[in-house]
Amino acid sequence: MPPLHTLLAKSLTLLAELQKAGKHVIRGSDLPRMDRQRLIKAGFLEEVFRGWYLPSRPDTHAGSSATWFASMREFIAGYCDERFGVDWHVSPDQSLMLRTGERTLPKQVQIWAPEANNQVVALPHACSLFLYRAPRLWQSEALTDAGGLRLATLAHALVAVGPAFFSQQPLAARIALASVNDVSELLRPLLDGGHGHIAGRLAGGMRAIGRGDVADEMVSAMRSAGIEVKASQPFEAAPTPLSGARPESPYVQRLRLMWQQMRQEVIDEFPAPSKAPQDVDATLKSLEDRYITDAYHSLSIEGYRVTPELIEKVRSGLWQPDGEDAKTRDAMAAKGYYEAHVKVKDYIAQALSARPERWPLHDALAGWYRALFSPSVVAGILKASDLAGWRNEQVFIQGALHVPLSKEAVRECMPVFFELLADEPHAAVRAVLGHFFFVYIHPYMDGNGRLARFIFNAMLTTGGYEWTIVPLEQRQTYMEALERASSYGEIQPLARLFANLLRQQRTAPLPRPQ
C-alpha cells in the first residue's frame, strides 16, 4: 500500500483539478469516498452540510469561522449554480447593497429562483439561505468582486426595491442613485413595465441628491410614453450632497458618506480637546515613558508572544540581529514596532512644531509601514517586494463578517482616506475615524491593526489629547466594536471605548507590564 503522504497528494491533485475547473463548492459525488475522507481528515475539505463541501486549509482550527466567512460568497454562488444554473440572483435589495460598496453579507442571504421551493437552508455559524420561488427574475450578472454571486443590475434593482429601502438603507440608496451613469438603462425597465409610480420615486430621489437634470429627463421620457409621473422625495431626511465633479466608485462614495454620518457621534463621545502641547520635548518624553506598555499591549493584541524583556532588549540595543533573536518572528515584530514608533514620534514632533492646518499622512504612513516590516525583510522572513505598497491579494479578518475591500478598491479609496483625514478639523474624529477607516479598508497584507493604532495616537497627541493604549484585556471588546462599525455602520461602541480609555489613562496611565 502506498504511504499516506502519497495517497494524500493524489487526493489533493483531484481537489486541485476541481478548483481549476472553476468549482468553488464540492459535492460529495465530485470526489471518490476515500479521497474525500482523506481530505477531510487532513483539513483540506470541510463539510458545510450533508453532501456539500468547501475547500479549506489545515492551518485553521476545525469549525473556525475564518474559513467560512472567507469562502461564504463563493460557496453560495457555487451551490446556486449547481442547483439553478444561471436562473437565479440575490434579492434586489441585497444586490443593491453589494453593488453600492457594502462588504458584509447578511446572516441570511435571499436567493430568487423560479425553481426554488421557499425553503431555508442552514449554513455554518448561524448563517442561512432563503430560496425564494420568484415568479420572475430581474436582469442580473455574476460579479467577481462579489465572489461570483449573481446580482440584479443596478438599474433593475433600483426599479425592483420598494420605498422602504430608501428609509432603511439611505446610504446605499444615495450611492445607487449617484452611480447611475446612463439614465437610459434606468428608463428601459421603467418604460417596459409602465412603472410611473416607481419613476416618480426615483426622480424624486435623483432630485434630492442634486441630480435634477436626470430627474427631468426621466419624467419627460415617461410622459412622452403617456405614463403620468409624480415625483416624490423617498428619503426620510434629505441627503447631504457630496462634493466632487467627477464620478466616483461606490466604494469611494460609501467612504465619504460614512465619514459624514459618523463624525458627530465621535465628537459627542469625546471630551473637548485641549490645546496642542507647547513643549515638544516634554510630549516626546511622555510618549517614551509609555512605549514599553504600548508595545506590549499592541503587539499582544495581534497575537505575538512578546515579553516586556524582549521589548526592552530591542530598545536598549542589546537585541542581536545575527544571533538567536533573528530566528523568531516575535523578535522581528518587536524590532519593527520600535523602528515604526520612532518614526511616529518624528511625525508628532514635526506636526507640533509646524502646527499645520491640514494633516497629510501619506508619506509618513509609508515610512511607518516600511519600518514595521524591514527587520523581517532583512532577516529573510519576508520578501523585499512585501514593502512595495498596497496589497495585491484579498484578505479576510478572523471571525469577522466584514470583508475588506478588493485590491482594486483599495487603490481607489486610499487617496480619499488621506484626503478625509487631512481635511478633518476635529482631533478626536481624525483619531477614531482614521483608525477605523484604515482597518475597514485594510490596505496592507499585514500590520493594519498596529498601524491603525499608530494613526489613532498620532492624531490624538497632535490634537491635544493623551496617547491612549488599548489594553490586551479589552481585546475582545475592541474587536467586537470594530466589527459593529465595519459590518453594521455603528461607530458609537468604538468611539465610546476609546473615549473611556482616554479618560482613564489621562489620570492613571496603564502600568508597565510585569
Short mmCIF file of C-alpha atoms in Angstrom, two decimals, residues 59-315:
data_model
loop_
_atom_site.label_atom_id
_atom_site.label_comp_id
_atom_site.label_asym_id
_atom_site.label_seq_id
_atom_site.Cartn_x
_atom_site.Cartn_y
_atom_site.Cartn_z
CA ASP A 59 -3.70 25.53 9.43
CA THR A 60 -7.11 26.82 10.59
CA HIS A 61 -8.95 25.27 13.51
CA ALA A 62 -11.75 22.85 12.69
CA GLY A 63 -15.04 24.72 12.67
CA SER A 64 -13.25 28.09 12.58
CA SER A 65 -15.36 30.95 11.29
CA ALA A 66 -12.37 32.22 9.29
CA THR A 67 -12.70 29.52 6.61
CA TRP A 68 -16.44 30.03 6.30
CA PHE A 69 -16.57 33.83 6.10
CA ALA A 70 -13.63 33.86 3.68
CA SER A 71 -15.48 31.50 1.33
CA MET A 72 -19.16 32.21 2.03
CA ARG A 73 -19.76 34.14 -1.20
CA GLU A 74 -18.07 31.54 -3.37
CA PHE A 75 -19.91 28.70 -1.66
CA ILE A 76 -23.32 30.32 -2.11
CA ALA A 77 -22.55 31.11 -5.76
CA GLY A 78 -21.34 27.58 -6.43
CA TYR A 79 -24.29 25.99 -4.62
CA CYS A 80 -26.83 28.08 -6.54
CA ASP A 81 -25.07 27.47 -9.87
CA GLU A 82 -25.23 23.72 -9.21
CA ARG A 83 -28.93 23.85 -8.34
CA PHE A 84 -30.31 26.53 -10.66
CA GLY A 85 -27.77 27.08 -13.45
CA VAL A 86 -27.96 30.79 -14.38
CA ASP A 87 -31.63 31.17 -13.43
CA TRP A 88 -31.14 32.82 -10.06
CA HIS A 89 -29.89 36.00 -8.43
CA VAL A 90 -29.53 37.59 -5.00
CA SER A 91 -32.65 39.53 -3.96
CA PRO A 92 -32.84 43.06 -5.43
CA ASP A 93 -32.33 44.84 -2.10
CA GLN A 94 -29.31 42.73 -1.16
CA SER A 95 -28.00 43.08 -4.73
CA LEU A 96 -28.22 46.84 -4.35
CA MET A 97 -26.34 46.75 -1.04
CA LEU A 98 -23.46 44.77 -2.56
CA ARG A 99 -23.38 46.97 -5.66
CA THR A 100 -23.04 50.09 -3.51
CA GLY A 101 -19.89 49.02 -1.70
CA GLU A 102 -21.31 47.04 1.22
CA ARG A 103 -18.75 44.34 2.11
CA THR A 104 -20.73 42.43 4.71
CA LEU A 105 -23.18 39.71 3.75
CA PRO A 106 -26.29 39.45 5.93
CA LYS A 107 -26.64 36.36 8.08
CA GLN A 108 -29.47 35.24 5.80
CA VAL A 109 -28.92 35.69 2.08
CA GLN A 110 -32.08 35.73 -0.05
CA ILE A 111 -31.85 33.91 -3.38
CA TRP A 112 -34.50 34.38 -6.06
CA ALA A 113 -35.02 31.47 -8.46
CA PRO A 114 -38.11 30.20 -10.32
CA GLU A 115 -37.14 26.63 -9.37
CA ALA A 116 -36.65 27.39 -5.67
CA ASN A 117 -39.02 25.98 -3.05
CA ASN A 118 -39.31 28.75 -0.41
CA GLN A 119 -37.08 26.84 1.98
CA VAL A 120 -34.40 27.89 4.46
CA VAL A 121 -31.01 26.20 4.07
CA ALA A 122 -28.93 26.30 7.25
CA LEU A 123 -25.28 27.28 6.81
CA PRO A 124 -22.38 27.37 9.31
CA HIS A 125 -22.04 29.98 12.05
CA ALA A 126 -25.75 30.87 12.24
CA CYS A 127 -25.90 31.84 8.55
CA SER A 128 -28.58 30.64 6.14
CA LEU A 129 -30.07 30.90 2.66
CA PHE A 130 -33.70 31.62 1.91
CA LEU A 131 -34.53 30.17 -1.50
CA TYR A 132 -37.46 32.23 -2.75
CA ARG A 133 -39.57 30.87 -5.61
CA ALA A 134 -39.61 34.06 -7.66
CA PRO A 135 -42.37 34.48 -10.25
CA ARG A 136 -39.87 36.42 -12.37
CA LEU A 137 -36.20 37.33 -12.35
CA TRP A 138 -34.65 40.70 -12.98
CA GLN A 139 -31.72 41.21 -15.31
CA SER A 140 -28.59 40.05 -13.46
CA GLU A 141 -24.92 39.15 -13.81
CA ALA A 142 -22.27 37.27 -11.84
CA LEU A 143 -19.77 39.66 -10.22
CA THR A 144 -16.21 38.61 -9.46
CA ASP A 145 -15.96 41.27 -6.74
CA ALA A 146 -18.92 39.60 -5.02
CA GLY A 147 -17.36 36.15 -5.12
CA GLY A 148 -19.31 35.08 -8.19
CA LEU A 149 -22.73 35.90 -6.73
CA ARG A 150 -25.32 36.79 -9.37
CA LEU A 151 -26.61 40.29 -8.59
CA ALA A 152 -29.52 42.14 -10.13
CA THR A 153 -28.15 45.00 -12.24
CA LEU A 154 -28.05 48.45 -10.67
CA ALA A 155 -30.92 49.81 -12.79
CA HIS A 156 -33.19 46.77 -12.38
CA ALA A 157 -32.51 46.58 -8.63
CA LEU A 158 -33.48 50.25 -8.23
CA VAL A 159 -36.74 49.58 -10.02
CA ALA A 160 -37.40 46.40 -8.02
CA VAL A 161 -36.82 47.66 -4.45
CA GLY A 162 -39.73 49.18 -2.55
CA PRO A 163 -39.95 52.57 -0.82
CA ALA A 164 -38.78 51.05 2.49
CA PHE A 165 -35.29 50.60 1.07
CA PHE A 166 -34.82 54.39 0.93
CA SER A 167 -35.74 54.85 4.59
CA GLN A 168 -33.97 51.74 5.93
CA GLN A 169 -30.82 51.96 3.77
CA PRO A 170 -30.48 55.64 2.86
CA LEU A 171 -26.71 55.45 2.41
CA ALA A 172 -26.94 52.59 -0.10
CA ALA A 173 -29.89 54.22 -1.88
CA ARG A 174 -27.95 57.50 -2.11
CA ILE A 175 -24.92 55.74 -3.62
CA ALA A 176 -27.07 53.70 -6.03
CA LEU A 177 -28.80 56.79 -7.44
CA ALA A 178 -25.49 58.62 -7.76
CA SER A 179 -23.95 55.61 -9.57
CA VAL A 180 -26.42 55.63 -12.47
CA ASN A 181 -24.24 56.76 -15.38
CA ASP A 182 -26.66 56.20 -18.25
CA VAL A 183 -30.26 57.17 -17.49
CA SER A 184 -31.46 55.10 -20.46
CA GLU A 185 -30.53 51.93 -18.55
CA LEU A 186 -32.95 53.01 -15.83
CA LEU A 187 -35.65 54.14 -18.26
CA ARG A 188 -35.87 50.82 -20.14
CA PRO A 189 -37.34 48.75 -17.28
CA LEU A 190 -39.46 51.72 -16.15
CA LEU A 191 -40.98 52.20 -19.63
CA ASP A 192 -41.35 48.48 -20.37
CA GLY A 193 -43.23 47.96 -17.12
CA GLY A 194 -45.20 51.21 -17.21
CA HIS A 195 -43.87 51.99 -13.73
CA GLY A 196 -45.00 55.60 -13.34
CA HIS A 197 -45.15 55.48 -9.54
CA ILE A 198 -41.64 53.97 -9.26
CA ALA A 199 -40.32 56.53 -11.77
CA GLY A 200 -41.71 59.30 -9.56
CA ARG A 201 -39.91 57.89 -6.52
CA LEU A 202 -36.60 57.54 -8.38
CA ALA A 203 -36.94 61.01 -9.95
CA GLY A 204 -37.59 62.47 -6.50
CA GLY A 205 -34.54 60.67 -5.16
CA MET A 206 -32.39 61.96 -8.00
CA ARG A 207 -33.53 65.50 -7.33
CA ALA A 208 -32.83 65.07 -3.59
CA ILE A 209 -29.18 64.19 -4.23
CA GLY A 210 -28.66 67.08 -6.62
CA ARG A 211 -29.22 65.32 -9.96
CA GLY A 212 -32.16 67.42 -11.11
CA ASP A 213 -31.21 67.10 -14.78
CA VAL A 214 -31.51 63.30 -14.58
CA ALA A 215 -34.86 63.62 -12.78
CA ASP A 216 -36.19 65.94 -15.51
CA GLU A 217 -35.07 63.54 -18.25
CA MET A 218 -36.78 60.59 -16.54
CA VAL A 219 -40.08 62.44 -16.09
CA SER A 220 -40.02 63.77 -19.65
CA ALA A 221 -39.34 60.32 -21.16
CA MET A 222 -42.10 58.67 -19.14
CA ARG A 223 -44.65 61.35 -20.03
CA SER A 224 -43.67 61.08 -23.72
CA ALA A 225 -44.79 57.45 -23.50
CA GLY A 226 -48.13 58.50 -21.99
CA ILE A 227 -47.19 57.45 -18.46
CA GLU A 228 -48.04 60.02 -15.78
CA VAL A 229 -45.30 60.63 -13.24
CA LYS A 230 -45.49 62.48 -9.95
CA ALA A 231 -42.07 62.95 -8.34
CA SER A 232 -41.88 62.20 -4.61
CA GLN A 233 -38.90 62.50 -2.28
CA PRO A 234 -38.30 58.94 -0.93
CA PHE A 235 -35.78 59.75 1.82
CA GLU A 236 -36.90 60.43 5.39
CA ALA A 237 -34.24 63.16 5.59
CA ALA A 238 -32.85 64.93 2.55
CA PRO A 239 -29.33 63.61 1.80
CA THR A 240 -26.35 65.91 2.03
CA PRO A 241 -24.88 66.31 -1.47
CA LEU A 242 -21.30 65.17 -1.87
CA SER A 243 -18.67 67.41 -3.37
CA GLY A 244 -16.58 66.36 -6.34
CA ALA A 245 -17.16 66.94 -10.03
CA ARG A 246 -16.00 63.57 -11.36
CA PRO A 247 -18.00 60.35 -10.91
CA GLU A 248 -16.67 58.22 -8.06
CA SER A 249 -16.89 54.49 -7.44
CA PRO A 250 -19.49 53.15 -4.96
CA TYR A 251 -16.67 52.35 -2.52
CA VAL A 252 -15.41 55.93 -2.55
CA GLN A 253 -18.92 57.34 -2.18
CA ARG A 254 -19.57 54.99 0.74
CA LEU A 255 -16.36 56.13 2.41
CA ARG A 256 -17.31 59.81 2.14
CA LEU A 257 -20.87 59.25 3.37
CA MET A 258 -19.78 57.09 6.30
CA TRP A 259 -17.33 59.78 7.42
CA GLN A 260 -20.13 62.38 7.25
CA GLN A 261 -22.52 60.19 9.24
CA MET A 262 -20.06 59.03 11.91
CA ARG A 263 -18.09 62.14 12.80
CA GLN A 264 -20.70 63.77 15.08
CA GLU A 265 -21.13 60.55 17.10
CA VAL A 266 -17.40 60.54 17.77
CA ILE A 267 -17.44 64.19 18.83
CA ASP A 268 -20.36 63.50 21.20
CA GLU A 269 -18.43 60.71 22.98
CA PHE A 270 -15.11 62.50 23.47
CA PRO A 271 -14.16 65.26 25.88
CA ALA A 272 -13.23 68.52 24.22
CA PRO A 273 -9.57 68.57 23.15
CA SER A 274 -7.03 70.68 24.98
CA LYS A 275 -4.69 72.99 23.13
CA ALA A 276 -1.91 71.22 21.26
CA PRO A 277 1.13 70.73 23.56
CA GLN A 278 3.58 73.63 23.52
CA ASP A 279 6.55 71.74 24.98
CA VAL A 280 7.50 69.28 22.23
CA ASP A 281 10.35 67.68 24.21
CA ALA A 282 8.13 67.02 27.22
CA THR A 283 5.49 65.45 24.97
CA LEU A 284 8.03 63.14 23.35
CA LYS A 285 9.38 62.20 26.80
CA SER A 286 5.84 61.24 27.84
CA LEU A 287 5.49 59.03 24.76
CA GLU A 288 8.82 57.39 25.51
CA ASP A 289 7.71 56.66 29.07
CA ARG A 290 4.63 54.83 27.73
CA TYR A 291 6.47 52.96 24.98
CA ILE A 292 7.10 49.62 26.74
CA THR A 293 3.48 49.37 27.85
CA ASP A 294 2.16 50.42 24.45
CA ALA A 295 4.34 47.96 22.54
CA TYR A 296 3.47 45.10 24.87
CA HIS A 297 -0.29 45.56 24.50
CA SER A 298 -0.36 46.46 20.80
CA LEU A 299 1.80 43.50 19.77
CA SER A 300 -0.02 41.11 22.11
CA ILE A 301 -3.38 42.12 20.61
CA GLU A 302 -2.02 40.91 17.25
CA GLY A 303 -1.09 37.52 18.71
CA TYR A 304 2.67 37.96 19.00
CA ARG A 305 4.26 36.38 22.06
CA VAL A 306 6.17 39.41 23.22
CA THR A 307 7.57 39.94 26.70
CA PRO A 308 8.49 43.27 28.29
CA GLU A 309 12.06 41.96 28.47
CA LEU A 310 12.20 41.47 24.69
CA ILE A 311 10.84 44.97 24.09
CA GLU A 312 13.38 46.49 26.48
CA LYS A 313 16.13 44.42 24.85
CA VAL A 314 15.27 45.87 21.46
CA ARG A 315 15.01 49.42 22.70
#
